mmCIF file of C-alpha atoms and ligand atoms in Angstrom:
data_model
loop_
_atom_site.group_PDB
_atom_site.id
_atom_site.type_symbol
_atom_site.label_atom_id
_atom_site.label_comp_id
_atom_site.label_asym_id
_atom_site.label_seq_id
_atom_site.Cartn_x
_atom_site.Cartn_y
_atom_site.Cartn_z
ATOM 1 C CA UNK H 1 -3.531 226.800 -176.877
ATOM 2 C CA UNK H 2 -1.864 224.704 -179.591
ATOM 3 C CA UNK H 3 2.136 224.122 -179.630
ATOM 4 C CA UNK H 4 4.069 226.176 -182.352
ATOM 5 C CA UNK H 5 6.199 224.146 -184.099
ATOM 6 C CA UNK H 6 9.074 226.014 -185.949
ATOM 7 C CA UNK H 7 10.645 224.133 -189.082
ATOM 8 C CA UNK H 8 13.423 225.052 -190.813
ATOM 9 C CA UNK H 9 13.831 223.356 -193.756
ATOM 10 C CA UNK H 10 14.597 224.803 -197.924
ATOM 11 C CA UNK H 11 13.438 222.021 -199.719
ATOM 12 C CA UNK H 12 9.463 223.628 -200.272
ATOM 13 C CA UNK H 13 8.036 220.653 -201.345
ATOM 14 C CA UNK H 14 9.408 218.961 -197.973
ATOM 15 C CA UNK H 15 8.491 222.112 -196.400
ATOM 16 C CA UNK H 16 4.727 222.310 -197.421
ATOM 17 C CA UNK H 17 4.357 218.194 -196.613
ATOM 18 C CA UNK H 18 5.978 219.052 -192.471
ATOM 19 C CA UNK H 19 3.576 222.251 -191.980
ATOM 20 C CA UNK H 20 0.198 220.587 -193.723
ATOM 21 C CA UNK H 21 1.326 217.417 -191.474
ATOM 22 C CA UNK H 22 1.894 219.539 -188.537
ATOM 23 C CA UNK H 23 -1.194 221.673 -189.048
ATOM 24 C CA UNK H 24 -3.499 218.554 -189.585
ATOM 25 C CA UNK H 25 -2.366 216.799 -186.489
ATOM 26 C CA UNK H 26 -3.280 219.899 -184.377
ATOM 27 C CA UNK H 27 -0.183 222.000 -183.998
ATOM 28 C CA UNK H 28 0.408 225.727 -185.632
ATOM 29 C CA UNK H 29 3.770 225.028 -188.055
ATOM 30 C CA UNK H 30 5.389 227.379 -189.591
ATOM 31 C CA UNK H 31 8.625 226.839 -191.971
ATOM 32 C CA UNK H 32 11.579 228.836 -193.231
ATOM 33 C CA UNK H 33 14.041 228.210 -195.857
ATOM 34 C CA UNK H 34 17.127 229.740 -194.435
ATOM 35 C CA UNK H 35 19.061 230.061 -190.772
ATOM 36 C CA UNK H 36 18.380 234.263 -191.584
ATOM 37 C CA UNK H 37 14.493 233.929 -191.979
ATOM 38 C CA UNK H 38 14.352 231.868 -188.774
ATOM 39 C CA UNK H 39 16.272 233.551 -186.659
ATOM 40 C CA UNK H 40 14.459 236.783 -187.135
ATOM 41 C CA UNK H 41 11.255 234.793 -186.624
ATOM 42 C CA UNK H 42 12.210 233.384 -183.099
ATOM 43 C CA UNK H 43 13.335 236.654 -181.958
ATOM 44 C CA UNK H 44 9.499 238.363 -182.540
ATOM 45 C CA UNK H 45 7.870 234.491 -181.774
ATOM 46 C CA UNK H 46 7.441 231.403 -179.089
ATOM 47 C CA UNK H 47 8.242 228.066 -180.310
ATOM 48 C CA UNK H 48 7.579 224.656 -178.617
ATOM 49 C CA UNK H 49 9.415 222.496 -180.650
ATOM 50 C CA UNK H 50 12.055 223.218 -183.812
ATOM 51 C CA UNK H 51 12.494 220.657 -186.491
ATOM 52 C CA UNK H 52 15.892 221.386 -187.963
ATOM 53 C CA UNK H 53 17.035 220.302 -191.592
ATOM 54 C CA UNK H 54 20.990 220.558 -191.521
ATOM 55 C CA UNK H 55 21.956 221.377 -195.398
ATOM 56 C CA UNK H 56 20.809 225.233 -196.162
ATOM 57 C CA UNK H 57 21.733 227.909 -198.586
ATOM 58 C CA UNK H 58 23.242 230.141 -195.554
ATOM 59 C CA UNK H 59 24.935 227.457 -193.626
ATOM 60 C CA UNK H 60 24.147 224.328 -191.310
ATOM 61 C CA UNK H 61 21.691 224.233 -189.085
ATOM 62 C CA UNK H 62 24.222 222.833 -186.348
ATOM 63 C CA UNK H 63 24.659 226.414 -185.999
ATOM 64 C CA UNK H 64 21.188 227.148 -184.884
ATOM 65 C CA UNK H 65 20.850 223.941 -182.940
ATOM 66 C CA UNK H 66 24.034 225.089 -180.780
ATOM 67 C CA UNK H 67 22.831 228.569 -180.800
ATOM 68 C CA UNK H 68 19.027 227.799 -178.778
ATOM 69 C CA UNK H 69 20.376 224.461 -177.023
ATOM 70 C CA UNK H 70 22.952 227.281 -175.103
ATOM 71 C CA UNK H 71 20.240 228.944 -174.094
ATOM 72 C CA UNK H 72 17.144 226.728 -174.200
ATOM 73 C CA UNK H 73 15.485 223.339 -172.867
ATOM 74 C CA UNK H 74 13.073 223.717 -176.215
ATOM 75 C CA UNK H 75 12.471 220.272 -178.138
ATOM 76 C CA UNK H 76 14.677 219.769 -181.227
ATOM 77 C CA UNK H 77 14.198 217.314 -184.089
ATOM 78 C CA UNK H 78 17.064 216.923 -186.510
ATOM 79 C CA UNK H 79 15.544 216.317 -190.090
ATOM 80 C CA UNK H 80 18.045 215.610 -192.403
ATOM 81 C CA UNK H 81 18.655 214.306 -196.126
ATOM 82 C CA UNK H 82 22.689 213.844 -194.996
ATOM 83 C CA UNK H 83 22.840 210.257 -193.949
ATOM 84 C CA UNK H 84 26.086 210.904 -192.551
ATOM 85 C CA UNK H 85 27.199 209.515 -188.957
ATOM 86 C CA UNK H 86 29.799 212.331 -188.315
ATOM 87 C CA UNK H 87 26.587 214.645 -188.729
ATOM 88 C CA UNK H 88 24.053 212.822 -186.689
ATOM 89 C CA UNK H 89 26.843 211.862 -184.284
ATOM 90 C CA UNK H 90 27.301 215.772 -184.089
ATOM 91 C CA UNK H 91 23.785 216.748 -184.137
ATOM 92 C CA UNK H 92 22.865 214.294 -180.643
ATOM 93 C CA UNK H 93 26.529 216.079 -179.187
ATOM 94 C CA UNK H 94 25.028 219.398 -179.586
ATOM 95 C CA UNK H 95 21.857 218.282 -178.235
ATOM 96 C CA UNK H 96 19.065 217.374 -180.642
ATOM 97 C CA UNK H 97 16.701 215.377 -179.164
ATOM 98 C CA UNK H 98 15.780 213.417 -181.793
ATOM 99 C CA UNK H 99 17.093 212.776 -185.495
ATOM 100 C CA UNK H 100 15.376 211.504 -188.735
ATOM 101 C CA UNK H 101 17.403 210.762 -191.809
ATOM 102 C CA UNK H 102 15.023 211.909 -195.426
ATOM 103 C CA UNK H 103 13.420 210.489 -196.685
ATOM 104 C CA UNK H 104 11.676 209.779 -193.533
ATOM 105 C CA UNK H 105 7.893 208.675 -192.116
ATOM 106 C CA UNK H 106 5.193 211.203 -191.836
ATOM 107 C CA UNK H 107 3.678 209.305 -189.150
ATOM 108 C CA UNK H 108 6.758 208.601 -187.571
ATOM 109 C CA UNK H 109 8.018 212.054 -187.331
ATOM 110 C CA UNK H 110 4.482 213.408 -186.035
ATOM 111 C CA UNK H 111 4.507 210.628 -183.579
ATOM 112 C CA UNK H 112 8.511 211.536 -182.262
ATOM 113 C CA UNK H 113 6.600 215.109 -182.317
ATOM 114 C CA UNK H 114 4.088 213.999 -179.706
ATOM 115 C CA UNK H 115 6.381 212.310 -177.435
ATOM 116 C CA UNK H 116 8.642 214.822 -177.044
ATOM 117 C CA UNK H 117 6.186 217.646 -176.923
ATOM 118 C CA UNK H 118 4.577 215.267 -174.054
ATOM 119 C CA UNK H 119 7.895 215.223 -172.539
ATOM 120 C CA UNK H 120 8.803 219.085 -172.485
ATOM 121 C CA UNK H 121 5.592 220.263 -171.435
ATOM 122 C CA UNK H 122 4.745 223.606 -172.908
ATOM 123 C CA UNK H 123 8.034 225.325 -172.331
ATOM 124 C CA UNK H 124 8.122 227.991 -174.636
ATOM 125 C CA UNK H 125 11.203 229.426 -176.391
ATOM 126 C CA UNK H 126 12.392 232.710 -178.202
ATOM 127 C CA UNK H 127 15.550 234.141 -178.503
ATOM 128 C CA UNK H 128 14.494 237.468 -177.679
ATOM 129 C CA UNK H 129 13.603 236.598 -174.081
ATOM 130 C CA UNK H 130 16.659 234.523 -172.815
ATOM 131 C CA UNK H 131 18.807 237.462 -174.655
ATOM 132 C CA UNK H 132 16.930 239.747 -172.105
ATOM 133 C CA UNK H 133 17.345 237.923 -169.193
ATOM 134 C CA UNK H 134 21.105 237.633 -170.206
ATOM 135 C CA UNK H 135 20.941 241.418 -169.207
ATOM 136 C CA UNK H 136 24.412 242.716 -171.597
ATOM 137 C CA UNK H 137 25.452 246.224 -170.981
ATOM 138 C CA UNK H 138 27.197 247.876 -173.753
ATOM 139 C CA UNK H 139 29.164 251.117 -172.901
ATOM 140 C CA UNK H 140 30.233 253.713 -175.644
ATOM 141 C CA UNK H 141 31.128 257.208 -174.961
ATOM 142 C CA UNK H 142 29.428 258.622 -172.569
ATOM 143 C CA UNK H 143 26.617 255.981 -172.527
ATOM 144 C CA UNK H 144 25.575 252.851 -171.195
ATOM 145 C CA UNK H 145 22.991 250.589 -173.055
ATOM 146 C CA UNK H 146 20.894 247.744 -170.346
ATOM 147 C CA UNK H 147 19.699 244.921 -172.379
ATOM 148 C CA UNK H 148 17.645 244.103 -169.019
ATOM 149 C CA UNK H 149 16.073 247.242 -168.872
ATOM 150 C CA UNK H 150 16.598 248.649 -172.255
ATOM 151 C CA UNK H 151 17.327 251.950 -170.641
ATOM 152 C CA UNK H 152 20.104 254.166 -172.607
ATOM 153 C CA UNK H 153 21.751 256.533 -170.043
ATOM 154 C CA UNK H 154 24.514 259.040 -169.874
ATOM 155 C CA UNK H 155 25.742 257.945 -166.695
ATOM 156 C CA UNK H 156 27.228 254.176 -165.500
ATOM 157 C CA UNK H 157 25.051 251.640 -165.693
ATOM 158 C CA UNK H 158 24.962 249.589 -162.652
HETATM 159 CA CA1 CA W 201 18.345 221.075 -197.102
#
């Protein structure tokens, strides 16, 4: 089984150059250009590792970094053009375990890949599954909706 390595990152020419990387050094990349396009592709797929790019046409991805570190151990790699220390400084609060500043080594980041891949074993993340076992019941008229179960009944949910 190889890792999956999740990047999120708009710049495609940046993009193509992480996944062909990724790919060549043995792990299954896959990139997206915007925090929407990932998100709905970690709630259908496993990821080992994220490389996050910060600066993106729907927002920062901070955002998504505080979104899976509250609910995930999974490897994150901050890649970012914005050499700015109130941004890094931010990004290692939140919880990124690593943080390259663009334009950055190819080598070096697949090697920082390694080691921390090393590290975390082959924890797997989605967002899907930690939602689950979050188990939220939502209640509207006469119904109750388990997130555990994904039963919809009439009755009270327990
Ligand atoms: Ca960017």
């Amino acid at each position: 089984m190889s890792y999956q390595v999740v990047v999120l990152e708009d710049d495609p020419g940046i993009a193509t150059e992480l996944t062909e990387a990724l790919d060549l050094s043995g792990f299954e990349a896959r990139s997206f250009g915007s925090l929407a396009r990932i998100r709905e592709h970690l709630s259908h797929h496993e990821a080992h590792l994220l490389l996050i790019d910060l600066g993106l046409p729907d927002g920062s991805g901070l955002d998504l970094l505080r979104e899976v570190r509250s609910r995930s151990d999974v490897g994150i790699i901050v890649v970012s053009g914005i050499n700015d220390e109130a941004e890094r400084v931010a990004a290692i609060e939140l919880g990124a375990d690593d943080y390259l500043t663009k334009p950055f080594s190819i080598r070096e980041l697949i090697a920082r890949v390694r080691r921390l891949l090393n590290r975390s074993g082959n924890t797997a993340f989605t967002l899907t599954r930690h939602q689950l076992e979050r188990r939220d019941v939502y209640r509207f008229h006469n119904y109750c909706l388990d997130t555990a179960s994904m039963l919809l009944r009439s009755s009270e949910c327990n």
